[in-house]
Short mmCIF file of C-alpha atoms in Angstrom, two decimals:
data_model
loop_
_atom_site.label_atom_id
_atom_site.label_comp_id
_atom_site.label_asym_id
_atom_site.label_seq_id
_atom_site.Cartn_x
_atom_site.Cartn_y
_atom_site.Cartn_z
CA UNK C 1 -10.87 10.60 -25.77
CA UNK C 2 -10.62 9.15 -22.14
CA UNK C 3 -7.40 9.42 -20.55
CA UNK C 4 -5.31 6.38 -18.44
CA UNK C 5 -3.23 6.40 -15.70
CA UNK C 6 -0.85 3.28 -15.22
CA UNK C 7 -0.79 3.14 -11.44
CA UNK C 8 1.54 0.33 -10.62
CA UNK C 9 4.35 -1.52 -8.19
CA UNK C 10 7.99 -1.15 -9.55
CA UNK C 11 8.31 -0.90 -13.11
CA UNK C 12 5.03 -3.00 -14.27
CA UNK C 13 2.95 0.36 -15.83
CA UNK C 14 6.50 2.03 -17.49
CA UNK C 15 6.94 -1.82 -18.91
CA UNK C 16 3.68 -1.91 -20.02
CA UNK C 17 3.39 1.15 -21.49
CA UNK C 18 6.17 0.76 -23.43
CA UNK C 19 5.61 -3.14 -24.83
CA UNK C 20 2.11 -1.35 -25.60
CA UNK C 21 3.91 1.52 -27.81
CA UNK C 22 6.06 -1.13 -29.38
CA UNK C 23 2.78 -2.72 -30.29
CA UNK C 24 0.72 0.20 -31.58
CA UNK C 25 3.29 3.16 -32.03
CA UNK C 26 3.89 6.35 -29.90
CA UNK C 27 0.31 7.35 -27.54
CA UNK C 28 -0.89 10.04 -25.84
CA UNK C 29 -3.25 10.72 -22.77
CA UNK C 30 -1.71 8.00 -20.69
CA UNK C 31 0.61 8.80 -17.77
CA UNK C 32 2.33 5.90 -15.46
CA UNK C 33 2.80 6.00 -11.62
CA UNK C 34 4.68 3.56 -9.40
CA UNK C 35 4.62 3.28 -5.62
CA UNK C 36 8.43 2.48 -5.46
CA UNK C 37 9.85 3.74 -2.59
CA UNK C 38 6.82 6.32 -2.44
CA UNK C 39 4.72 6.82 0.63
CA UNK C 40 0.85 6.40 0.50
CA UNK C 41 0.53 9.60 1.26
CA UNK C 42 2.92 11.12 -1.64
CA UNK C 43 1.43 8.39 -3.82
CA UNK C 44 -2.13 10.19 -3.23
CA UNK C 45 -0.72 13.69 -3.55
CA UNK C 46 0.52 12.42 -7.14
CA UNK C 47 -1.82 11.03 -8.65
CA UNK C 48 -3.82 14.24 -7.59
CA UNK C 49 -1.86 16.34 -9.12
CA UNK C 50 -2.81 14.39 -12.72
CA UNK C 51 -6.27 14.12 -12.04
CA UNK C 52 -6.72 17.75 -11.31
CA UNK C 53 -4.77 18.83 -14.33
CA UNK C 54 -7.10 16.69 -16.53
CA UNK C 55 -10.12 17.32 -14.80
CA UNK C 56 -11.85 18.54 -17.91
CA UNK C 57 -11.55 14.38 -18.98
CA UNK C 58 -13.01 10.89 -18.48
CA UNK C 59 -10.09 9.15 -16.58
CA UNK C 60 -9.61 5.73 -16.09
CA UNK C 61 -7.22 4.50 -13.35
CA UNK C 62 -5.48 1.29 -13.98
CA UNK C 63 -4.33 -0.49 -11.04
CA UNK C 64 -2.17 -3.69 -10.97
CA UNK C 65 -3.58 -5.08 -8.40
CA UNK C 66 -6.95 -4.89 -5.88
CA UNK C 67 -5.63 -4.57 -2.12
CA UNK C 68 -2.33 -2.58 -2.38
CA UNK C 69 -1.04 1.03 -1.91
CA UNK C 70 -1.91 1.56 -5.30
CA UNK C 71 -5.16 0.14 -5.01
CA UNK C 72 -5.79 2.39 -1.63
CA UNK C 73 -4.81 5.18 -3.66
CA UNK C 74 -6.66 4.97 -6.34
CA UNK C 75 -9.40 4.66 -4.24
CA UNK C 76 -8.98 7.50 -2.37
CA UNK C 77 -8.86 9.85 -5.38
CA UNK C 78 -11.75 8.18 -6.68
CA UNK C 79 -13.97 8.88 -4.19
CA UNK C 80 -15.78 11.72 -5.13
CA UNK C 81 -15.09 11.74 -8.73
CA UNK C 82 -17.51 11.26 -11.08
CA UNK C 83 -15.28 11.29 -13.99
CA UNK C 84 -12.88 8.54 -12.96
CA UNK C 85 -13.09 4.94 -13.05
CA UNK C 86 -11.01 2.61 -11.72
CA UNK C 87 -9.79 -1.21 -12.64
CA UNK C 88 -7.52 -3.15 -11.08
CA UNK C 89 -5.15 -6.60 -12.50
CA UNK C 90 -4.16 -4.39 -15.59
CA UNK C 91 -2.41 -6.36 -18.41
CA UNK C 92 -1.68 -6.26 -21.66
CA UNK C 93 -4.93 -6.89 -23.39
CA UNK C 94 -6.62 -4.76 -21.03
CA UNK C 95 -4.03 -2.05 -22.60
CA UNK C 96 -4.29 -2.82 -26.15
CA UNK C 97 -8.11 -2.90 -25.81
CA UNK C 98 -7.77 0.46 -24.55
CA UNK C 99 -5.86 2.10 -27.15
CA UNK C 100 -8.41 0.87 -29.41
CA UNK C 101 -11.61 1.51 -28.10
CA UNK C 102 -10.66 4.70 -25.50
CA UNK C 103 -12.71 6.80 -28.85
CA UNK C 104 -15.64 4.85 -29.22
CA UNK C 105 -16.64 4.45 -25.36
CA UNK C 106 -17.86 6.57 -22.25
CA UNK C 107 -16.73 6.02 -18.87
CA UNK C 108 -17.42 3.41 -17.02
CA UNK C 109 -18.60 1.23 -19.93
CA UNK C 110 -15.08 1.01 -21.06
CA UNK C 111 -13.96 0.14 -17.84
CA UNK C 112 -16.29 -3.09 -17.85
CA UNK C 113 -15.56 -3.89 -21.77
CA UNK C 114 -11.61 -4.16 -20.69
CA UNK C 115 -12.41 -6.32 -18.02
CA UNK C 116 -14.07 -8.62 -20.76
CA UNK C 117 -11.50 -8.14 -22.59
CA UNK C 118 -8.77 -9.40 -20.01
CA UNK C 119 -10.38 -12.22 -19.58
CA UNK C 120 -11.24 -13.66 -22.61
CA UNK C 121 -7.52 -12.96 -23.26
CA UNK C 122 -6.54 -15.32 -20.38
CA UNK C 123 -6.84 -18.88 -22.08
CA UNK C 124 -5.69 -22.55 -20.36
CA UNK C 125 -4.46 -24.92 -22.59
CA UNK C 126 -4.01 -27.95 -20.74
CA UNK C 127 -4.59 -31.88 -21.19
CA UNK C 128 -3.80 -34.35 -24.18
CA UNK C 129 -4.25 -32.32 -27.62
CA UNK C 130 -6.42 -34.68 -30.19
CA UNK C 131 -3.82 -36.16 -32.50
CA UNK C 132 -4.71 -35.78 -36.10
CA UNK Y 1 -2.42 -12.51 21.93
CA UNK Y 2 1.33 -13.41 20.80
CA UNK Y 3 2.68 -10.63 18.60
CA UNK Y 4 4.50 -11.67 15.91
CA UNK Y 5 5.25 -8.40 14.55
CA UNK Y 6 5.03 -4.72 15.19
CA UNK Y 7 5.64 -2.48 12.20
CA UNK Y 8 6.51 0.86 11.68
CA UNK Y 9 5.32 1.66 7.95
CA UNK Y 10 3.33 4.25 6.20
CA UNK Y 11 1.79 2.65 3.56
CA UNK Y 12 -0.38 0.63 6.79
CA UNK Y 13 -1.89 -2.27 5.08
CA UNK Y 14 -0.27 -3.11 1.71
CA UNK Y 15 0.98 -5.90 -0.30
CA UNK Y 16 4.33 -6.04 1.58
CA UNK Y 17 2.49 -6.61 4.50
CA UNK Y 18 -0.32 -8.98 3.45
CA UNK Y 19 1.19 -10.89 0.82
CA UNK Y 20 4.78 -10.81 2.11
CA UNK Y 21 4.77 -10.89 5.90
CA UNK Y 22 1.59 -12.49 5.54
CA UNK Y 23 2.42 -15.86 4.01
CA UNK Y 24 5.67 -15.64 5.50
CA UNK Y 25 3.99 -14.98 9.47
CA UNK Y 26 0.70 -16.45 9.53
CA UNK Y 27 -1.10 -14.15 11.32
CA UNK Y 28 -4.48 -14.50 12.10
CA UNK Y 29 -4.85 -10.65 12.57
CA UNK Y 30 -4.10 -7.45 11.84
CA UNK Y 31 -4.26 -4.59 14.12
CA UNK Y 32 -3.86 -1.17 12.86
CA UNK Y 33 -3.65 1.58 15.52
CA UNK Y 34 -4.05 5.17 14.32
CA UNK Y 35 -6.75 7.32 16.04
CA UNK Y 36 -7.13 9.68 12.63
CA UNK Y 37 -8.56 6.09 11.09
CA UNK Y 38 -10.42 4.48 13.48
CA UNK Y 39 -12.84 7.26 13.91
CA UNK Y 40 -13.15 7.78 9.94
CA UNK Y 41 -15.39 4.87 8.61
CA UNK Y 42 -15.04 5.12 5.06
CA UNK Y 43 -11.10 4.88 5.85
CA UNK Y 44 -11.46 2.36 7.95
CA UNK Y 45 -13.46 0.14 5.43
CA UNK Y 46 -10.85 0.94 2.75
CA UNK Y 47 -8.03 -0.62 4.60
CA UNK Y 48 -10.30 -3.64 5.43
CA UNK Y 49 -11.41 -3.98 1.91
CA UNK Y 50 -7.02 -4.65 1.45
CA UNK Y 51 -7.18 -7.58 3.53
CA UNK Y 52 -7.19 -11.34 2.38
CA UNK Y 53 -10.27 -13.09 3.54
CA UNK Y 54 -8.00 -15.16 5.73
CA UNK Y 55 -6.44 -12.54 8.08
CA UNK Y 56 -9.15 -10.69 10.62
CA UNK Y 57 -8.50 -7.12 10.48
CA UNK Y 58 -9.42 -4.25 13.80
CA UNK Y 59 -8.64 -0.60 13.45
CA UNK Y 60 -7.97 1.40 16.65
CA UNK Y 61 -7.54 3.96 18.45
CA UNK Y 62 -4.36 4.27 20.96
CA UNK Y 63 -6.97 3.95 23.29
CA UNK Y 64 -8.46 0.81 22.44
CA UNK Y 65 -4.94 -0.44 21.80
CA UNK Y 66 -3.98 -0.42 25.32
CA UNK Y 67 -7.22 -1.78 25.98
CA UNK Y 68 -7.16 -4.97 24.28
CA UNK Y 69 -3.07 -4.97 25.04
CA UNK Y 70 -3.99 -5.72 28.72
CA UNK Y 71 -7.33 -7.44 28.63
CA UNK Y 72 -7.42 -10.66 26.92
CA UNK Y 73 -8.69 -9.96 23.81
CA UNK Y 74 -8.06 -11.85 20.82
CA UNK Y 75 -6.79 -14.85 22.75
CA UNK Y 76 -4.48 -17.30 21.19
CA UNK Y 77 -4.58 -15.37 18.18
CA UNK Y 78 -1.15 -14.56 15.99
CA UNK Y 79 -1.43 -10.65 15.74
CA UNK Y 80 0.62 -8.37 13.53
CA UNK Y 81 0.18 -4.75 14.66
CA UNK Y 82 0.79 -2.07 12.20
CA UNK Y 83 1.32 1.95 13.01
CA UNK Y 84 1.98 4.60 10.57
CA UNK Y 85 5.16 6.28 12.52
CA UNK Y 86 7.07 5.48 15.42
CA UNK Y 87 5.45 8.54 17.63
CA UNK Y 88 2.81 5.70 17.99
CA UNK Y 89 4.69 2.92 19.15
CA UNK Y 90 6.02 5.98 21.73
CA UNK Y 91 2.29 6.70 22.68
CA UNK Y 92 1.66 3.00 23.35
CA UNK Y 93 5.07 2.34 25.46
CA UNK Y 94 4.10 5.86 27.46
CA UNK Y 95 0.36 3.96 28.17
CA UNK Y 96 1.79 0.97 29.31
CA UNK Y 97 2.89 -1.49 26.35
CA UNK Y 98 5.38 -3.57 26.80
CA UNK Y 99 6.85 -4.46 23.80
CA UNK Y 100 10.60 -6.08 23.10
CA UNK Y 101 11.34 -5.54 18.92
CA UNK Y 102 9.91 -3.18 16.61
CA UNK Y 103 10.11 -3.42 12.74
CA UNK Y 104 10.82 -0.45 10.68
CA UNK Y 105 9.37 -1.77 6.94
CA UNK Y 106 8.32 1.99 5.07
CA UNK Y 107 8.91 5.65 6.41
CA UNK Y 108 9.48 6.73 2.97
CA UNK Y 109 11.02 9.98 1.10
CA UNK Y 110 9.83 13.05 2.80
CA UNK Y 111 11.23 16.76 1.89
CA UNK Y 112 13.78 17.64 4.94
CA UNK Y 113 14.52 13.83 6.24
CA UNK Y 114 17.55 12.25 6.60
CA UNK Y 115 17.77 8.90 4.18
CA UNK Y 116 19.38 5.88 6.09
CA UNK Y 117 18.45 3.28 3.97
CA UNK Y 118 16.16 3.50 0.86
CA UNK Y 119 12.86 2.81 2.52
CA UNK Y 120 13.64 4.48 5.74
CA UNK Y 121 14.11 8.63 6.06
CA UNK Y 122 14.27 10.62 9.65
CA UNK Y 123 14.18 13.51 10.73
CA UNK Y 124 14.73 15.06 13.92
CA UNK Y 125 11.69 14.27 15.78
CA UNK Y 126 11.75 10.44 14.72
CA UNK Y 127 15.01 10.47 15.72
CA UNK Y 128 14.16 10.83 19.64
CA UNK Y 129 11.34 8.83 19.35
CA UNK Y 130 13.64 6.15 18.19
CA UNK Y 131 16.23 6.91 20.96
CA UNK Y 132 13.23 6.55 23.99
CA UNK Y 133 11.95 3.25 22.39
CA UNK Y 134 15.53 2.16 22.82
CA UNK Y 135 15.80 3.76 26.38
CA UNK Y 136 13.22 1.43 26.83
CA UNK Y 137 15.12 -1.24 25.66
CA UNK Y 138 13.15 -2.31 22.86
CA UNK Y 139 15.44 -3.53 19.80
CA UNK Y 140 14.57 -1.50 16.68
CA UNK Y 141 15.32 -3.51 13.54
CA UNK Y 142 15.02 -2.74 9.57
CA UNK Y 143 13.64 -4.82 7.35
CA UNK Y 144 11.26 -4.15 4.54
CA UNK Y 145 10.43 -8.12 3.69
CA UNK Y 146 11.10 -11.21 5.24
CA UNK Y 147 13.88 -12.56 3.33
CA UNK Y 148 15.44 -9.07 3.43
CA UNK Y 149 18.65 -8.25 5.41
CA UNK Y 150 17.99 -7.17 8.92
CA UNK Y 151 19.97 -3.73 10.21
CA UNK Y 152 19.78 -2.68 13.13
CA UNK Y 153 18.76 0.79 13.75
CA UNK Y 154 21.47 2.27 16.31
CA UNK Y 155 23.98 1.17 14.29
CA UNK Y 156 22.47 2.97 11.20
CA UNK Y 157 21.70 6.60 12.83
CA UNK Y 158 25.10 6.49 14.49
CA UNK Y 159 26.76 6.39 11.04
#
């Protein structure tokens, strides 16, 4: 089963994790990390400290958003993993998808599949509707 | 070059700075001086990758700082130069800078510092780095975002 981190600004990954629990029930595997008042450097040293205690795992690294602290340091724990993925703009399809599938998939396939995923859950409705 | 903001903060290039001081500035660059990343290239391409399109981006040494502080380089351009801790901004007013404000935005939580506000923690050594940048009558000012309340730093290590 691959494992998650929720590596976010503020409160985003606990709020997501949660609203995701509320969905699906109580989970497992999946740890959240914001960069509130957090240097980049402590930011690094913690999500090291995860990574190495699950390094017998697939871990995927969700980031909120590409170009950020969190983003840097994901990426800089990434580096020479080969067990880690990363994805950044994490959202709540991304993290339902992930519950479900985090048993059927390897690493990095899952990683692309939750990309998909987000966005074919991003729809525009927009325009006149057709009156019936 | 016209500086429109130096920046003391340790997360470098991040979201406060590009998104937040970035719409709120303009600038057309950002220069990030730290000798450990200029001469690391994967580094350096990292913190370029966590720039918008829009904003150029040079990573330098203290060295080339100074250099393209007194040549003309990047004419007419609106910089925004960005250090990791104020020892820097010392090593750049020792060299010859001549700077008038500095902007403390991150020098977060660290084991043994002194909190004076919650993104800004000091210890001992900061502390008289602080008090020569003033010495040298540069105005030190706190202020994580734009529309965030600026302190003054004096006032804050006095209390």
């Amino acid at each position: 089963m691959i494992k998650c981190i929720v590596l976010t600004h503020g409160d985003l990954g606990f709020a997501l994790l949660n609203t995701t629990e509320k969905i699906i029930g109580p989970l497992e595997g999946i740890k959240v990390i914001s960069n509130e008042l957090t240097s980049l450097k402590d930011l690094i040293t913690n999500l090291d400290s995860i990574v190495k205690n699950w390094e017998e795992s697939e871990i995927l690294i969700m980031v909120d958003f590409c170009g950020g602290s969190c983003w840097h340091a994901a990426r800089v724990i990434k580096r020479s993993m080969s067990n880690i993925a990363l994805l950044s703009g994490v959202n709540l399809p991304m993290m339902l998808s992930f519950v479900n599938k985090r048993e059927s998939y390897k690493l990095p396939d899952l990683a692309y599949y939750l990309k998909e995923c987000s966005l074919k859950g991003t729809e525009v409705i927009a325009g006149e509707e057709k009156q019936e | 070059m016209s500086l429109v903001l130096i920046r003391i903060d340790d997360r470098l290039i991040h979201g406060q700075v590009t998104v937040g001081w970035g719409s709120f500035l303009n600038p057309d660059r950002i220069l990030l001086v730290s000798d450990e990343i200029a001469e690391n290239e994967w580094e350096k391409e990292l913190y370029q990758s966590c720039v918008p399109f829009n904003i150029a981006v040079s990573i330098l040494s203290t060295d080339e700082t100074i250099r393209v502080l007194t040549e003309k380089t990047f004419e007419n351009e609106r910089v925004i130069i960005l250090v990791e801790s104020p020892s820097v901004i010392v090593e750049l007013v020792k060299r010859g800078a001549s700077l008038h404000q500095v902007n403390i935005g991150g020098m977060h939580y660290r084991e043994n510092k002194k909190k004076i506000l919650p993104y800004v923690y000091v210890d001992e050594q900061d502390i008289q780095n602080f008090y020569f940048l003033e010495e040298h009558n540069i105005e030190l000012i706190c202020q994580d975002l734009p529309q965030a309340k600026k302190e003054n730093l004096s006032e804050l290590l006095i209390k």
